[in-house]
PDB file of C-alpha atoms in Angstrom:
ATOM      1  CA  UNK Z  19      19.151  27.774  12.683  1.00 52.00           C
ATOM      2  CA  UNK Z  20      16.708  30.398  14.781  1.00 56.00           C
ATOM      3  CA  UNK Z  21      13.791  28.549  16.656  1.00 59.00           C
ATOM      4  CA  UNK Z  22      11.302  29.999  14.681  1.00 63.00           C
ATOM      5  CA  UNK Z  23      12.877  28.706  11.210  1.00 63.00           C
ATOM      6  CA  UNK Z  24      11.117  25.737   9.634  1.00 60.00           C
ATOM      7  CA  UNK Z  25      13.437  22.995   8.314  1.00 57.00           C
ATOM      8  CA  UNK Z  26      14.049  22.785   5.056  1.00 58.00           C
ATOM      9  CA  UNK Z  27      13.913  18.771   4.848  1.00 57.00           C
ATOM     10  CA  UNK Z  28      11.117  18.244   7.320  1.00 56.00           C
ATOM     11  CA  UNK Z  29      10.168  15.355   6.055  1.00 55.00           C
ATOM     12  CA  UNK Z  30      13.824  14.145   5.697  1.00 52.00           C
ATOM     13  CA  UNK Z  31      15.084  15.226   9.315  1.00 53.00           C
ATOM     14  CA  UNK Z  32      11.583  13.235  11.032  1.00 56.00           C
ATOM     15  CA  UNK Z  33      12.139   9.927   9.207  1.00 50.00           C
ATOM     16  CA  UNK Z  34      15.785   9.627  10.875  1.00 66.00           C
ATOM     17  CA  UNK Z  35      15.883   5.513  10.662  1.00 81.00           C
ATOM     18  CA  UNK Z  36      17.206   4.005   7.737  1.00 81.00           C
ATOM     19  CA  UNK Z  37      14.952   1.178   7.707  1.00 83.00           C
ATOM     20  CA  UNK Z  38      12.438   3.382   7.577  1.00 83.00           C
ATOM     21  CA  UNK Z  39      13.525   5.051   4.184  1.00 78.00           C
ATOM     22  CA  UNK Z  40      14.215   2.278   3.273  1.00 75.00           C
ATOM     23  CA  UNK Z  41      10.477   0.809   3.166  1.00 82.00           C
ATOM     24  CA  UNK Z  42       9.440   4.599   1.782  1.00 82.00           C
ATOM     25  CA  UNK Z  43      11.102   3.501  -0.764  1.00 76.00           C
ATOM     26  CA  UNK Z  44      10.155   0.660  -1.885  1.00 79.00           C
ATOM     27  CA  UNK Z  45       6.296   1.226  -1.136  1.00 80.00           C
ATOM     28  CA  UNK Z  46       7.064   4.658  -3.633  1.00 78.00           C
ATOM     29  CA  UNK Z  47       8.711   2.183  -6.224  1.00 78.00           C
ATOM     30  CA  UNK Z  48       8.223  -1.555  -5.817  1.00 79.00           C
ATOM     31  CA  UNK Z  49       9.498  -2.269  -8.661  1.00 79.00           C
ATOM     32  CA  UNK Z  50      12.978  -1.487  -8.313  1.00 78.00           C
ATOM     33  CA  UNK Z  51      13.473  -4.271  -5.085  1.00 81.00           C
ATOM     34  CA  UNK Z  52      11.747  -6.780  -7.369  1.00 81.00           C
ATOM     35  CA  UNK Z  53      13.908  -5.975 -10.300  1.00 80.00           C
ATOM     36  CA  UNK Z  54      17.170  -5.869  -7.918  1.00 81.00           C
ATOM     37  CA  UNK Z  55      15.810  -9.222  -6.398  1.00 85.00           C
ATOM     38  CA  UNK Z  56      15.496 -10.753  -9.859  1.00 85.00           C
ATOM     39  CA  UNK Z  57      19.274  -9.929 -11.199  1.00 85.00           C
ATOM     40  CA  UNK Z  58      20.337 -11.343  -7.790  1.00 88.00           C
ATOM     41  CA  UNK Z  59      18.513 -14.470  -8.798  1.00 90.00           C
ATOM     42  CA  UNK Z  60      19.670 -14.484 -12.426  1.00 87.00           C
ATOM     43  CA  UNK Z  61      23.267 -13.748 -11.382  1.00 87.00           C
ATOM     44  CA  UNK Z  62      22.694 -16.456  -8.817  1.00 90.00           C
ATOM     45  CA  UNK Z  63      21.713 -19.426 -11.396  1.00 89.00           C
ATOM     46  CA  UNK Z  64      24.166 -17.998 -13.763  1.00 87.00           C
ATOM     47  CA  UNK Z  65      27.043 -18.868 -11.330  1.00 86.00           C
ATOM     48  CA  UNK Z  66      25.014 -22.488 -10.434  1.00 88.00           C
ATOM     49  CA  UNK Z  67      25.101 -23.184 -13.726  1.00 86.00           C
ATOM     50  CA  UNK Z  68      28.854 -22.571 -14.626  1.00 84.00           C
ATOM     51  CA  UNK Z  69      29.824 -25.684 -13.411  1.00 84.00           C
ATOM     52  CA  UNK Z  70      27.391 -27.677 -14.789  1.00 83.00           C
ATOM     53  CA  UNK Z  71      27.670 -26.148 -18.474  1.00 79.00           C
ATOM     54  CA  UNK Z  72      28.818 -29.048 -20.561  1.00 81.00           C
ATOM     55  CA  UNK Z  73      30.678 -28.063 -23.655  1.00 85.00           C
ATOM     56  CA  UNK Z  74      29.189 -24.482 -23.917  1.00 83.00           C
ATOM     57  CA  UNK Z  75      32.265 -21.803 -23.800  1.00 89.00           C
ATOM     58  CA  UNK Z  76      32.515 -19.694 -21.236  1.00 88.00           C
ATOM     59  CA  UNK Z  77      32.016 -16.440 -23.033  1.00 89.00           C
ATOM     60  CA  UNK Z  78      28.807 -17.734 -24.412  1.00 91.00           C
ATOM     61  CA  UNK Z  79      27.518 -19.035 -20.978  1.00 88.00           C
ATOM     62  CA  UNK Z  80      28.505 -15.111 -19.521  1.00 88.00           C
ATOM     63  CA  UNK Z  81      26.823 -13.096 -22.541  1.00 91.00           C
ATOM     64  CA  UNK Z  82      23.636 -15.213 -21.768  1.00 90.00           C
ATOM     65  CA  UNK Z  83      23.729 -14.798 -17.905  1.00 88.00           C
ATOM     66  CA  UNK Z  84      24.327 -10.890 -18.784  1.00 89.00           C
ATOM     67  CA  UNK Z  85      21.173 -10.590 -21.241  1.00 92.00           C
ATOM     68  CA  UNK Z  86      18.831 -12.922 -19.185  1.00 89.00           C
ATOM     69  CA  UNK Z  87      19.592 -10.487 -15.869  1.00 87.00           C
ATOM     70  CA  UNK Z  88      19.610  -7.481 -18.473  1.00 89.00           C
ATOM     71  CA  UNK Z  89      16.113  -8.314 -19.764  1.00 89.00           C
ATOM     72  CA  UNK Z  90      15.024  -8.758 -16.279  1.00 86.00           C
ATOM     73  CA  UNK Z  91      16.138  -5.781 -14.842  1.00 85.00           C
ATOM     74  CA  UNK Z  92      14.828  -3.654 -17.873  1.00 89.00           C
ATOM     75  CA  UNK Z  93      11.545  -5.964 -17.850  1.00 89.00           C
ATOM     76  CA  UNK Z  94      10.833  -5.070 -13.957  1.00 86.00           C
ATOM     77  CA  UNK Z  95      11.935  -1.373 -15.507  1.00 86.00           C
ATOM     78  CA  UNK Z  96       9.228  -1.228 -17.488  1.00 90.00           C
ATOM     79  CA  UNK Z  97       6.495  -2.634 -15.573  1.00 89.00           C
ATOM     80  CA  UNK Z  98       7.342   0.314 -12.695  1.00 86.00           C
ATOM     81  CA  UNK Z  99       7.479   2.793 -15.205  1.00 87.00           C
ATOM     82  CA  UNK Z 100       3.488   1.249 -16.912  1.00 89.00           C
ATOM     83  CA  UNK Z 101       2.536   0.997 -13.264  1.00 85.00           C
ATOM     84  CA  UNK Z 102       3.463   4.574 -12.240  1.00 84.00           C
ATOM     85  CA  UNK Z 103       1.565   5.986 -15.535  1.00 86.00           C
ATOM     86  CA  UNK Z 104      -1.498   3.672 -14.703  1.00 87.00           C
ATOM     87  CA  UNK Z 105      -1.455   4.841 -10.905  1.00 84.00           C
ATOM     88  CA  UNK Z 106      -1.160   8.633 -11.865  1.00 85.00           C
ATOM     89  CA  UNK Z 107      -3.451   8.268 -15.286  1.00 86.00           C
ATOM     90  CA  UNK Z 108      -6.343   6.058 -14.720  1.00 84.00           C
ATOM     91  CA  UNK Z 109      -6.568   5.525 -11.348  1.00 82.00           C
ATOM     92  CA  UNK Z 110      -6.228   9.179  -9.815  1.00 74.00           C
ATOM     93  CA  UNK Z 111      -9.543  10.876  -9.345  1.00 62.00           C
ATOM     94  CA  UNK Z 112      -9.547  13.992 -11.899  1.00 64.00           C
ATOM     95  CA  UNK Z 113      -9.754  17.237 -10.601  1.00 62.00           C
TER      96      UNK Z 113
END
């Protein structure tokens, strides 16, 4: 690349750390870390509460672990995506 060139991925090449994409990130979207954080959690109790699952099967125990951290993930989903509309409809100044 000449001296005189710009970089193509400015922006990119300056922000080197991955921490600090990282946090770009998640201030851009916060509700993908909130809906990863929640299927951690559901995932979590799922696997606390094998053991103490009494006389439900085991395939019935697993769907309802899947759809509870399903409906979580698509819940936090859906907030981002009413969030992002609000932010960009209502709240932006119009021009």
């Amino acid at each position: 690349m000449s001296p005189n060139q710009e970089p193509v991925f400015s922006e990119y090449e300056t922000d080197t750390s991955q921490t600090s994409k990282l946090l770009r990130k998640f201030k851009e979207t916060p509700f993908v870390p909130i809906g990863m954080a929640g299927f951690a959690v559901v995932v979590g109790y799922g696997l606390y509460r094998l053991k103490h699952r009494g006389d439900m099967k085991m395939s019935l125990h697993l769907i309802h672990m899947r759809v509870a951290a399903q409906g979580f993930v698509v819940g936090a989903i859906t907030c981002g995506v009413l969030y992002s509309m609000f932010k960009e409809y209502v709240v932006k100044p119009k021009e």
